[in-house]
Amino acid sequence: MNQMTPAPKPDLRALFDPKSIAVIGASNDTTKIPGMTLESLLKHGVDVPVCPVHPKLEEVQGLKAYPTVEAAAQAMGAAPELAIIVIPARAVPDMLESCAQVGVRAAIIITSGFAEEQGEEGAALQARVVEIIARHGLAVLGPNAQGYANFARALCCTFSPAVRLATDPLIPEWCEDGGRISVVAQSGALGFSLYDTGRLKELPYRFVVTTGNEAGVSAFDVVDHLLDEGGTQVFVMFLEGIRDAARFREVAERALRAGKPLVVAKVGMSAAAERSAASHTGALAGSWRANKAMFDAYGVTLVESHEELIDVAAAFMVNRHRLPKGRGIGIPTSSGGAGGWTADGCAAAGLEVPELEPEARARIDKFLPPYGSSINPVDGTAQAIGLIGNSELTRLTALSERVHGIVGVTSAINAAAFLKEGENFPRVGLGLEKPICYWSYTRPSRETYALFAKSGWALSTNLRHSTRAMAAMCAYAEAKERFRPPLPADAPPAPGEIETMTEREAKAWLHGSGVGGAPGGLATSAGEAATLAAALGRPAALKIQSPDIPHKTEAGGVALGVGPEAAAAEFDAMLARVKSRAPDAAIEGVLVEPMAPAGAQMLLGITRDPLFGPMLLVGAGGIYAEVLDDVALSPLLDDEAAALRLLQGLKTWPLLDGARGQAKADVPALVTLMLALCRFVSDNAARIEDIDLNPVVAHEMGQGVSVLDALVLRRAG
Amino acid sequence: MNQMTPAPKPDLRALFDPKSIAVIGASNDTTKIPGMTLESLLKHGVDVPVCPVHPKLEEVQGLKAYPTVEAAAQAMGAAPELAIIVIPARAVPDMLESCAQVGVRAAIIITSGFAEEQGEEGAALQARVVEIIARHGLAVLGPNAQGYANFARALCCTFSPAVRLATDPLIPEWCEDGGRISVVAQSGALGFSLYDTGRLKELPYRFVVTTGNEAGVSAFDVVDHLLDEGGTQVFVMFLEGIRDAARFREVAERALRAGKPLVVAKVGMSAAAERSAASHTGALAGSWRANKAMFDAYGVTLVESHEELIDVAAAFMVNRHRLPKGRGIGIPTSSGGAGGWTADGCAAAGLEVPELEPEARARIDKFLPPYGSSINPVDGTAQAIGLIGNSELTRLTALSERVHGIVGVTSAINAAAFLKEGENFPRVGLGLEKPICYWSYTRPSRETYALFAKSGWALSTNLRHSTRAMAAMCAYAEAKERFRPPLPADAPPAPGEIETMTEREAKAWLHGSGVGGAPGGLATSAGEAATLAAALGRPAALKIQSPDIPHKTEAGGVALGVGPEAAAAEFDAMLARVKSRAPDAAIEGVLVEPMAPAGAQMLLGITRDPLFGPMLLVGAGGIYAEVLDDVALSPLLDDEAAALRLLQGLKTWPLLDGARGQAKADVPALVTLMLALCRFVSDNAARIEDIDLNPVVAHEMGQGVSVLDALVLRRAG
């Protein structure tokens, strides 16, 4: 191949919707992975030519086998579009090269023993695979992947027992559009268990894709392709590490704009999980806070368990076209106790349970016995539900203008109770303009699950999953409504050394780009200090300037509230102090600035995440910053409203907002400073390692903000 | 009956283990509750005489029926011990009276239409029932209860479909001791659904008791009786409201000392839930914080969903004899991704996932392939687990001295994988001295559930339930170890009016009982103020004293840092200010106290909970108290260590503990003050409505604390 020819673009259509398949390594032993993989394809009636490739066998599982992929291609009349490779790791790179030479466009490498292994050999093998993929522009899942299932075609390119041993139809009978939920998982075991568990709840899956070591196609590449494919309504993702921040941002934005929620489990909240990810797939977990901030910005829902993952995805599936327009929840129930408990769950999830207005109550009261209640929770009691059904009680509750969504309680052990409601059940479920999430305190039969899913009612057996699904839908609706892309921060760090700028240099650089005020004057003698101080017309702050002294206070290099008459003496005293404590520091002089008026102490900064690059940090300043850990992280913002929300999310926000009769701080000025800083950093992303504006004092409303100190670590560019 | 004879003690043995039963109202219509109740008894082969009572029918469900309870008693040769009453509400009180007259000792009133109804009639009926119960000393469940099931005797005194329609044996076949988990629920629907859901996980229930309106026997009476009965190992409770704080304390203490955990769902975290409880059973939910504080003190585990209730109870069942001795968790897994995610769950639950020590790793490494890891999570990979089994991987992980408990991950869809491990599986499960909680990312078969339960392995399908069960066991072990009964606070409030004491009166009263220092001198003239101020030897605080001015600052009644020369003028100025703002206030004078040295501002107080009586409140003082809501509540403590832990739980604890190089505060003095206050309040519980010591300044270590202001609301006694 001519090295100058650019590699073609990977063809994910050939990977996920192939017209012909070779299974390389397929055998007759269906207790081993190579045999299982072919068995799985055949069992579900693969609808395109499949050709086993095996060095010795002439027939495998009833199909004629060929010794090489070339021979197979010749026999098939054309190269197979997809090669599933299940041979020893050492033989994989050469085989992949052969496939590419023959014209194969896509591959699944199920074999493990690559980057996930300790030691050099696996890493070297993976590097070879990466190189071959790039050179030929192949679409490759794995290595160390369990493959995928494309349920719309009953195409099971995987050895997973979840589909290989499946006795149920792969897609529930009630669903006729080829499935609506797709799983994209970096862990094979978890990926297919999400199918297995959700299938028992009669949920319609479209794709399960496991990406393994991601030498070629990444989880977000898969989502991107499935957005093109179009049939997926909700994505369920299990992520250990994100490899490419720009690709995440691009695909997450596409999904958000398309109204296709990403419901994600992300490993890596804890140090032990980071250890685990590093040893398991060689992926960098990245900082948890940065991940969370990115997910929030793009409306990605984070969940805590695989059962919650499924329940939240199911809730989005039936409700995504009628997301809540507010946080007021109506709770129809037949059990008073369970209703109260659901209200607790709503409160814990940040939802509200308003008392219904009199008109709404009157509509319900007509049907209630004296021991029922229409206040909300709406305790219909078994009697009223027997009379008007869950459907009608739900509809009447949703009629309240204070209600934006329904979290109902029922006992769904038998479908009969709901079948009895006839056409009303799907009419309300599919027709209501407000989202419906029910939970059952008994375990629903599969018939009940199917009835609920096809009738537009989300059903869970976990109260907290239902309330958190509703809260997730609120957050998603808000994120979708408010979304403005963060500023780009994708430039890789410049290769130069990291230099510590002095406060004066840093302030001057920032000020030149509209971030903060100009630095004060630099005194290099006691006389200059006196002159500069006198010119201020108010007491001065004197601060030593040296690239070798990032922490001025500790070095004796700060004097506050210095009057003009004392400035010269203070200059001399400071230099003596600093020289005794840091004798080798190169000293540029002493910065003379006016003392700032009082206000709320904040900190504002930029921190470079290893994955996502520079991110904005804002928090309470002073001693409470450390004690309370009251900081918020965000991608670089270009959006006043988002900056304001970031501040409002701080524990100490009430102090800025005039708690206990204090003056309100100049939040608009603080927001302006935040946005200016973000623009500056986006423009200089390669060079910014770290910025720490601390403290930033937010004065009274209208009085602006003062950046009292600035520390910048900059890469030579 | 002679009114002077004291009523006999309720006989809960007759209620829960009766020798004969009358079903009053039983009919042949098994689609209605009265018929269902008898059907349920008969279906499961009730082992004592059962007699239907019906005004008209001569035979009910194949049994001879009698028109009255008197006739039934005559026919049976003695009064039935237990009467199950399923007749219209209006007829219940007379029937209960008749039962008592005949000699019936216990009853279940299934009928609803009592205190849970809106309106006067139900309340009046319940009042009559309460009176009859008290007069005769009856043991009565209900009204509005679903009855109970005593599974050890297959005795199902309930119409609940969960047992009436049960096709499985009531107790799993693997369990031969009559069941180990008992459910005590104030909601009938929830109570039996907990059985239903747990039975599908092959858990062995001993009793399910639903208490309804609790006109007689309360949920805690039931627990008390079942502690006597002895067979229950873990209690699962669903509570809407606690009616009797003293009874809760008594029974919770008994259960804790017996090592029988109470795992509780409590409705009432939110305002809407309180509304619901009030309208549903007429119970006061009480303050959520007070409930939580009480539960913490008595080692009661609170959970968030009915599935978590079951999973946590199951974990206690197999692990309660080997509670964790620390928070270090070992995570054996066959899936790296799931292992990392489990580590995240541990971190979120306050557990730790330590790296294993080299010796422990070496023992594991022998069996690992190169893509496994023994660091922790211990990723055994499918290969090592195939080689040595889950049992051995778990045992080797638990051998680490850094590991105090196991939270493992597996796929438990088929029992075969674990049956293959033969005797090793129960040997490790039952023999290990550290607790074991596993979660499965596939849905276990019932065979797997049974195998795990009988072999001493807890099994859940929810990662977070497993990690929270382990954390709950840690907290329970600590509570059990540390338990000292809080001081009594059960005196009902004295009937007198509530009076506001002046700061000087309050301080004098408290000081007289060893709480805080003596108040300063009271100046009633400018001259006295000057004299008192001069005697202090340091600047003074001047504070107006009036029972009509609880908030002195707002009334202009506080002057701080007043030198002796300014005291007289300040006295006159203060009186003028106060008189202009509060012209009608009765003024006793001006308190002259020395300004206190600096320190950490705290608040210390007593708040009267409507259910639990006076409780201790401690928190950060100053503006942050309100903004951060940084307060902790506790029963009245008699235990230095518990008081210290309360302080350590505050968000701002680091400020007391010398964060950022600040001086450590005199925490021992603060603890002494807390305990003195608690003793004082316990001694005066009837008269204390509210105490607010704010601020209390904790000076540097060794310098003690100063109570700068004291507000006491006292009932005339």
Short mmCIF file of C-alpha atoms in Angstrom, two decimals, chain A residues 284-620:
data_model
loop_
_atom_site.label_atom_id
_atom_site.label_comp_id
_atom_site.label_asym_id
_atom_site.label_seq_id
_atom_site.Cartn_x
_atom_site.Cartn_y
_atom_site.Cartn_z
CA LEU A 284 -6.93 7.06 32.67
CA ALA A 285 -10.02 7.55 34.78
CA GLY A 286 -9.50 11.30 34.78
CA SER A 287 -10.60 13.44 37.67
CA TRP A 288 -14.03 12.55 38.95
CA ARG A 289 -14.99 16.18 39.44
CA ALA A 290 -14.02 17.01 35.87
CA ASN A 291 -16.02 14.08 34.54
CA LYS A 292 -19.04 15.11 36.55
CA ALA A 293 -18.78 18.74 35.43
CA MET A 294 -18.55 17.69 31.78
CA PHE A 295 -21.49 15.32 32.09
CA ASP A 296 -23.59 18.04 33.73
CA ALA A 297 -22.75 20.50 30.97
CA TYR A 298 -23.89 18.07 28.27
CA GLY A 299 -26.99 16.75 30.05
CA VAL A 300 -25.49 13.30 30.59
CA THR A 301 -27.27 11.41 33.40
CA LEU A 302 -24.99 9.63 35.88
CA VAL A 303 -26.33 6.65 37.84
CA GLU A 304 -25.06 4.49 40.67
CA SER A 305 -25.97 0.88 39.91
CA HIS A 306 -26.76 -1.27 36.91
CA GLU A 307 -30.36 -1.60 38.04
CA GLU A 308 -30.71 2.17 38.21
CA LEU A 309 -29.11 2.40 34.77
CA ILE A 310 -31.87 0.22 33.37
CA ASP A 311 -34.71 1.87 35.26
CA VAL A 312 -33.63 5.38 34.31
CA ALA A 313 -33.18 4.38 30.66
CA ALA A 314 -36.64 2.80 30.67
CA ALA A 315 -38.12 6.00 32.10
CA PHE A 316 -36.48 8.11 29.39
CA MET A 317 -37.69 5.68 26.74
CA VAL A 318 -41.37 6.24 27.45
CA ASN A 319 -41.12 9.87 28.53
CA ARG A 320 -38.49 11.54 26.39
CA HIS A 321 -41.04 13.33 24.23
CA ARG A 322 -42.80 14.78 27.29
CA LEU A 323 -40.02 15.85 29.63
CA PRO A 324 -41.10 17.61 32.82
CA LYS A 325 -41.50 21.38 32.57
CA GLY A 326 -40.90 21.80 36.30
CA ARG A 327 -40.19 19.90 39.49
CA GLY A 328 -43.71 19.57 40.89
CA ILE A 329 -44.61 15.90 41.25
CA GLY A 330 -48.01 14.28 41.68
CA ILE A 331 -48.09 10.98 43.55
CA PRO A 332 -51.11 8.79 42.86
CA THR A 333 -51.10 5.77 45.15
CA SER A 334 -53.30 3.06 46.58
CA SER A 335 -51.21 2.85 49.78
CA GLY A 336 -50.94 5.84 52.07
CA GLY A 337 -47.70 4.61 53.59
CA ALA A 338 -46.05 4.01 50.24
CA GLY A 339 -47.28 7.40 49.04
CA GLY A 340 -45.63 9.22 51.94
CA TRP A 341 -42.46 7.29 51.36
CA THR A 342 -42.50 8.28 47.70
CA ALA A 343 -42.81 11.91 48.77
CA ASP A 344 -39.65 11.39 50.83
CA GLY A 345 -37.93 9.99 47.77
CA CYS A 346 -39.02 13.00 45.73
CA ALA A 347 -37.65 15.40 48.34
CA ALA A 348 -34.33 13.53 48.46
CA ALA A 349 -34.07 13.76 44.66
CA GLY A 350 -34.68 17.51 44.65
CA LEU A 351 -38.27 17.27 43.44
CA GLU A 352 -41.28 18.99 44.99
CA VAL A 353 -44.61 17.53 46.06
CA PRO A 354 -47.05 20.46 46.01
CA GLU A 355 -50.49 20.42 47.55
CA LEU A 356 -52.94 20.23 44.67
CA GLU A 357 -55.08 23.30 44.03
CA PRO A 358 -58.75 23.13 45.09
CA GLU A 359 -60.07 22.59 41.53
CA ALA A 360 -57.77 19.62 41.01
CA ARG A 361 -58.72 18.19 44.40
CA ALA A 362 -62.42 18.57 43.71
CA ARG A 363 -62.08 16.52 40.52
CA ILE A 364 -60.48 13.72 42.54
CA ASP A 365 -62.54 13.96 45.73
CA LYS A 366 -65.65 12.84 43.87
CA PHE A 367 -64.23 9.34 43.76
CA LEU A 368 -62.50 9.10 47.14
CA PRO A 369 -63.76 7.29 50.23
CA PRO A 370 -63.41 9.16 53.54
CA TYR A 371 -60.06 7.51 54.28
CA GLY A 372 -58.54 8.68 50.99
CA SER A 373 -56.77 11.99 50.37
CA SER A 374 -56.42 14.27 47.36
CA ILE A 375 -53.93 16.67 48.90
CA ASN A 376 -50.87 14.96 47.35
CA PRO A 377 -49.78 12.25 47.76
CA VAL A 378 -53.12 11.40 46.19
CA ASP A 379 -54.15 8.36 48.20
CA GLY A 380 -56.83 6.92 45.98
CA THR A 381 -57.12 3.85 48.22
CA ALA A 382 -57.95 0.46 46.75
CA GLN A 383 -61.57 1.56 46.65
CA ALA A 384 -61.21 4.55 44.31
CA ILE A 385 -58.74 2.69 42.13
CA GLY A 386 -61.22 -0.15 41.86
CA LEU A 387 -63.77 2.46 40.78
CA ILE A 388 -61.85 4.58 38.28
CA GLY A 389 -58.58 2.71 37.72
CA ASN A 390 -54.93 3.72 37.97
CA SER A 391 -55.24 5.38 34.58
CA GLU A 392 -57.93 7.81 35.59
CA LEU A 393 -56.41 8.55 39.00
CA THR A 394 -53.13 9.33 37.22
CA ARG A 395 -54.83 11.50 34.64
CA LEU A 396 -56.76 13.44 37.27
CA THR A 397 -53.60 13.99 39.32
CA ALA A 398 -51.73 15.19 36.24
CA LEU A 399 -54.51 17.68 35.50
CA SER A 400 -53.24 19.80 38.40
CA GLU A 401 -51.33 22.78 37.07
CA ARG A 402 -48.87 22.35 39.95
CA VAL A 403 -47.91 18.89 38.74
CA HIS A 404 -45.21 18.51 36.06
CA GLY A 405 -44.69 14.79 36.35
CA ILE A 406 -46.16 11.67 37.94
CA VAL A 407 -44.34 9.33 40.30
CA GLY A 408 -46.98 6.78 41.17
CA VAL A 409 -47.09 3.75 43.44
CA THR A 410 -48.82 0.49 42.77
CA SER A 411 -48.65 -3.25 43.28
CA ALA A 412 -47.91 -4.63 39.82
CA ILE A 413 -47.49 -8.28 40.70
CA ASN A 414 -50.37 -9.22 38.38
CA ALA A 415 -51.19 -7.70 35.02
CA ALA A 416 -54.90 -8.34 35.56
CA ALA A 417 -55.44 -5.16 37.59
CA PHE A 418 -54.16 -3.07 34.69
CA LEU A 419 -55.61 -5.12 31.85
CA LYS A 420 -58.97 -4.49 33.49
CA GLU A 421 -58.54 -0.81 32.66
CA GLY A 422 -58.61 -1.70 28.97
CA GLU A 423 -57.92 1.02 26.44
CA ASN A 424 -57.73 3.63 29.16
CA PHE A 425 -54.35 2.30 30.26
CA PRO A 426 -52.45 2.89 26.98
CA ARG A 427 -54.56 5.99 26.26
CA VAL A 428 -53.33 7.72 29.41
CA GLY A 429 -49.85 6.19 29.21
CA LEU A 430 -49.19 7.18 25.62
CA GLY A 431 -51.38 10.28 25.55
CA LEU A 432 -50.56 12.18 28.72
CA GLU A 433 -48.39 15.25 28.15
CA LYS A 434 -46.56 14.82 31.45
CA PRO A 435 -44.04 12.06 32.20
CA ILE A 436 -45.12 8.97 34.14
CA CYS A 437 -42.86 6.87 36.38
CA TYR A 438 -44.45 4.19 38.54
CA TRP A 439 -42.85 1.94 41.11
CA SER A 440 -44.28 -1.30 42.39
CA TYR A 441 -43.74 -2.61 45.89
CA THR A 442 -44.33 -6.14 44.63
CA ARG A 443 -42.35 -7.78 41.85
CA PRO A 444 -44.18 -7.32 38.55
CA SER A 445 -44.81 -10.28 36.31
CA ARG A 446 -43.24 -10.13 32.87
CA GLU A 447 -46.69 -9.66 31.44
CA THR A 448 -47.09 -6.56 33.60
CA TYR A 449 -43.71 -5.23 32.53
CA ALA A 450 -44.61 -5.68 28.88
CA LEU A 451 -48.00 -4.07 29.35
CA PHE A 452 -46.48 -1.04 31.06
CA ALA A 453 -43.66 -0.61 28.54
CA LYS A 454 -45.88 -0.79 25.48
CA SER A 455 -48.52 1.42 27.10
CA GLY A 456 -46.13 4.26 27.91
CA TRP A 457 -45.84 3.76 31.67
CA ALA A 458 -42.32 3.50 33.12
CA LEU A 459 -42.18 0.80 35.80
CA SER A 460 -39.52 0.16 38.43
CA THR A 461 -39.41 -1.84 41.64
CA ASN A 462 -37.24 0.70 43.39
CA LEU A 463 -38.80 3.84 44.78
CA ARG A 464 -35.54 5.75 44.58
CA HIS A 465 -34.94 4.77 40.97
CA SER A 466 -38.32 6.21 40.05
CA THR A 467 -37.77 9.48 41.86
CA ARG A 468 -34.23 9.77 40.54
CA ALA A 469 -35.37 8.98 37.00
CA MET A 470 -37.85 11.85 37.26
CA ALA A 471 -35.16 14.15 38.65
CA ALA A 472 -32.82 13.06 35.84
CA MET A 473 -35.50 13.95 33.30
CA CYS A 474 -35.86 17.40 34.89
CA ALA A 475 -32.10 17.95 34.72
CA TYR A 476 -31.96 16.68 31.16
CA ALA A 477 -34.80 18.95 30.07
CA GLU A 478 -33.01 21.91 31.64
CA ALA A 479 -29.66 21.01 30.10
CA LYS A 480 -31.24 20.61 26.67
CA GLU A 481 -33.06 23.92 26.99
CA ARG A 482 -30.07 25.87 28.23
CA PHE A 483 -27.29 24.22 26.29
CA ARG A 484 -24.56 26.40 24.88
CA PRO A 485 -21.35 24.66 23.89
CA PRO A 486 -18.49 25.34 26.30
CA LEU A 487 -15.46 27.07 24.82
CA PRO A 488 -12.92 24.76 23.23
CA ALA A 489 -9.98 23.76 25.40
CA ASP A 490 -8.61 20.94 23.36
CA ALA A 491 -5.16 22.26 22.53
CA PRO A 492 -2.59 19.85 23.92
CA PRO A 493 -0.18 21.45 26.39
CA ALA A 494 2.69 23.26 24.74
CA PRO A 495 5.93 21.34 24.97
CA GLY A 496 7.91 23.98 26.85
CA GLU A 497 8.88 24.17 30.52
CA ILE A 498 6.41 25.41 33.08
CA GLU A 499 7.28 28.87 34.43
CA THR A 500 5.86 30.59 37.49
CA MET A 501 4.84 34.14 36.65
CA THR A 502 5.08 36.83 39.29
CA GLU A 503 1.83 38.39 40.42
CA ARG A 504 2.61 41.55 38.48
CA GLU A 505 3.42 39.69 35.25
CA ALA A 506 0.37 37.50 35.67
CA LYS A 507 -1.96 40.42 36.31
CA ALA A 508 -0.50 42.31 33.38
CA TRP A 509 -0.94 39.33 31.03
CA LEU A 510 -4.51 38.75 32.22
CA HIS A 511 -5.38 42.46 32.18
CA GLY A 512 -4.12 42.74 28.63
CA SER A 513 -6.85 40.26 27.68
CA GLY A 514 -9.54 41.95 29.74
CA VAL A 515 -9.27 39.76 32.81
CA GLY A 516 -9.06 41.80 36.03
CA GLY A 517 -7.46 45.18 36.66
CA ALA A 518 -3.94 46.33 35.85
CA PRO A 519 -1.28 45.57 38.44
CA GLY A 520 -0.03 48.37 40.68
CA GLY A 521 3.40 49.94 40.35
CA LEU A 522 6.63 48.08 41.02
CA ALA A 523 8.93 49.69 43.54
CA THR A 524 12.59 48.76 43.34
CA SER A 525 13.65 51.13 46.11
CA ALA A 526 12.26 52.44 49.38
CA GLY A 527 11.81 55.83 47.78
CA GLU A 528 9.78 54.44 44.90
CA ALA A 529 7.63 52.55 47.38
CA ALA A 530 6.90 55.76 49.27
CA THR A 531 6.06 57.63 46.07
CA LEU A 532 3.77 54.88 44.76
CA ALA A 533 2.03 54.54 48.14
CA ALA A 534 1.48 58.27 48.43
CA ALA A 535 -0.10 58.38 44.99
CA LEU A 536 -2.80 55.84 45.99
CA GLY A 537 -4.63 58.15 48.35
CA ARG A 538 -5.41 55.22 50.67
CA PRO A 539 -3.48 52.54 52.59
CA ALA A 540 -1.39 50.21 50.43
CA ALA A 541 -0.62 46.50 50.16
CA LEU A 542 3.07 45.80 49.55
CA LYS A 543 3.93 42.47 47.96
CA ILE A 544 7.29 41.02 47.06
CA GLN A 545 7.69 40.02 43.41
CA SER A 546 9.86 37.04 42.58
CA PRO A 547 9.39 34.08 40.23
CA ASP A 548 10.99 32.01 42.98
CA ILE A 549 8.43 32.96 45.63
CA PRO A 550 4.97 31.71 44.65
CA HIS A 551 3.78 31.93 48.29
CA LYS A 552 4.57 35.47 49.33
CA THR A 553 3.00 35.51 52.81
CA GLU A 554 5.03 32.55 54.02
CA ALA A 555 8.21 34.27 52.85
CA GLY A 556 7.40 37.45 54.80
CA GLY A 557 6.70 39.19 51.51
CA VAL A 558 3.32 40.77 52.19
CA ALA A 559 2.45 43.87 54.23
CA LEU A 560 -1.11 45.10 54.37
CA GLY A 561 -2.68 48.45 55.27
CA VAL A 562 0.57 50.36 54.91
CA GLY A 563 0.17 54.15 55.11
CA PRO A 564 2.27 56.35 52.76
CA GLU A 565 4.48 57.52 55.62
CA ALA A 566 5.40 53.91 56.54
CA ALA A 567 5.91 52.57 53.01
CA ALA A 568 9.65 53.26 52.71
CA ALA A 569 10.48 51.61 56.03
CA GLU A 570 8.22 48.68 55.23
CA PHE A 571 9.97 48.22 51.87
CA ASP A 572 13.33 47.89 53.60
CA ALA A 573 11.98 45.64 56.33
CA MET A 574 10.29 43.35 53.80
CA LEU A 575 13.40 42.96 51.71
CA ALA A 576 15.38 42.08 54.83
CA ARG A 577 12.75 39.50 55.89
CA VAL A 578 12.53 37.90 52.48
CA LYS A 579 16.28 37.76 52.00
CA SER A 580 16.74 36.02 55.31
CA ARG A 581 14.05 33.43 54.47
CA ALA A 582 14.74 32.99 50.76
CA PRO A 583 18.32 34.13 50.24
CA ASP A 584 18.60 32.78 46.69
CA ALA A 585 15.35 34.19 45.29
CA ALA A 586 15.68 36.58 42.35
CA ILE A 587 13.74 39.66 43.46
CA GLU A 588 12.18 42.01 40.92
CA GLY A 589 10.84 44.49 43.42
CA VAL A 590 7.79 45.19 45.52
CA LEU A 591 4.31 45.60 44.07
CA VAL A 592 2.40 48.53 45.59
CA GLU A 593 -1.36 48.31 45.29
CA PRO A 594 -4.27 49.99 47.06
CA MET A 595 -6.02 48.04 49.81
CA ALA A 596 -9.32 46.80 48.45
CA PRO A 597 -12.62 47.54 50.16
CA ALA A 598 -14.33 44.68 52.01
CA GLY A 599 -16.48 42.03 50.38
CA ALA A 600 -17.06 38.32 49.98
CA GLN A 601 -13.86 36.36 49.53
CA MET A 602 -13.92 33.99 46.59
CA LEU A 603 -11.40 32.03 44.64
CA LEU A 604 -11.36 31.71 40.89
CA GLY A 605 -9.03 29.48 39.00
CA ILE A 606 -8.16 27.24 36.13
CA THR A 607 -7.01 23.68 36.61
CA ARG A 608 -5.79 21.41 33.85
CA ASP A 609 -7.53 18.05 33.81
CA PRO A 610 -5.42 15.33 32.17
CA LEU A 611 -8.35 14.40 29.95
CA PHE A 612 -10.49 17.49 29.44
CA GLY A 613 -7.76 20.15 29.55
CA PRO A 614 -8.16 23.50 31.33
CA MET A 615 -11.34 23.79 33.40
CA LEU A 616 -12.85 26.63 35.40
CA LEU A 617 -12.84 26.40 39.18
CA VAL A 618 -14.81 28.72 41.43
CA GLY A 619 -15.32 28.55 45.16
CA ALA A 620 -15.50 30.20 48.52
#
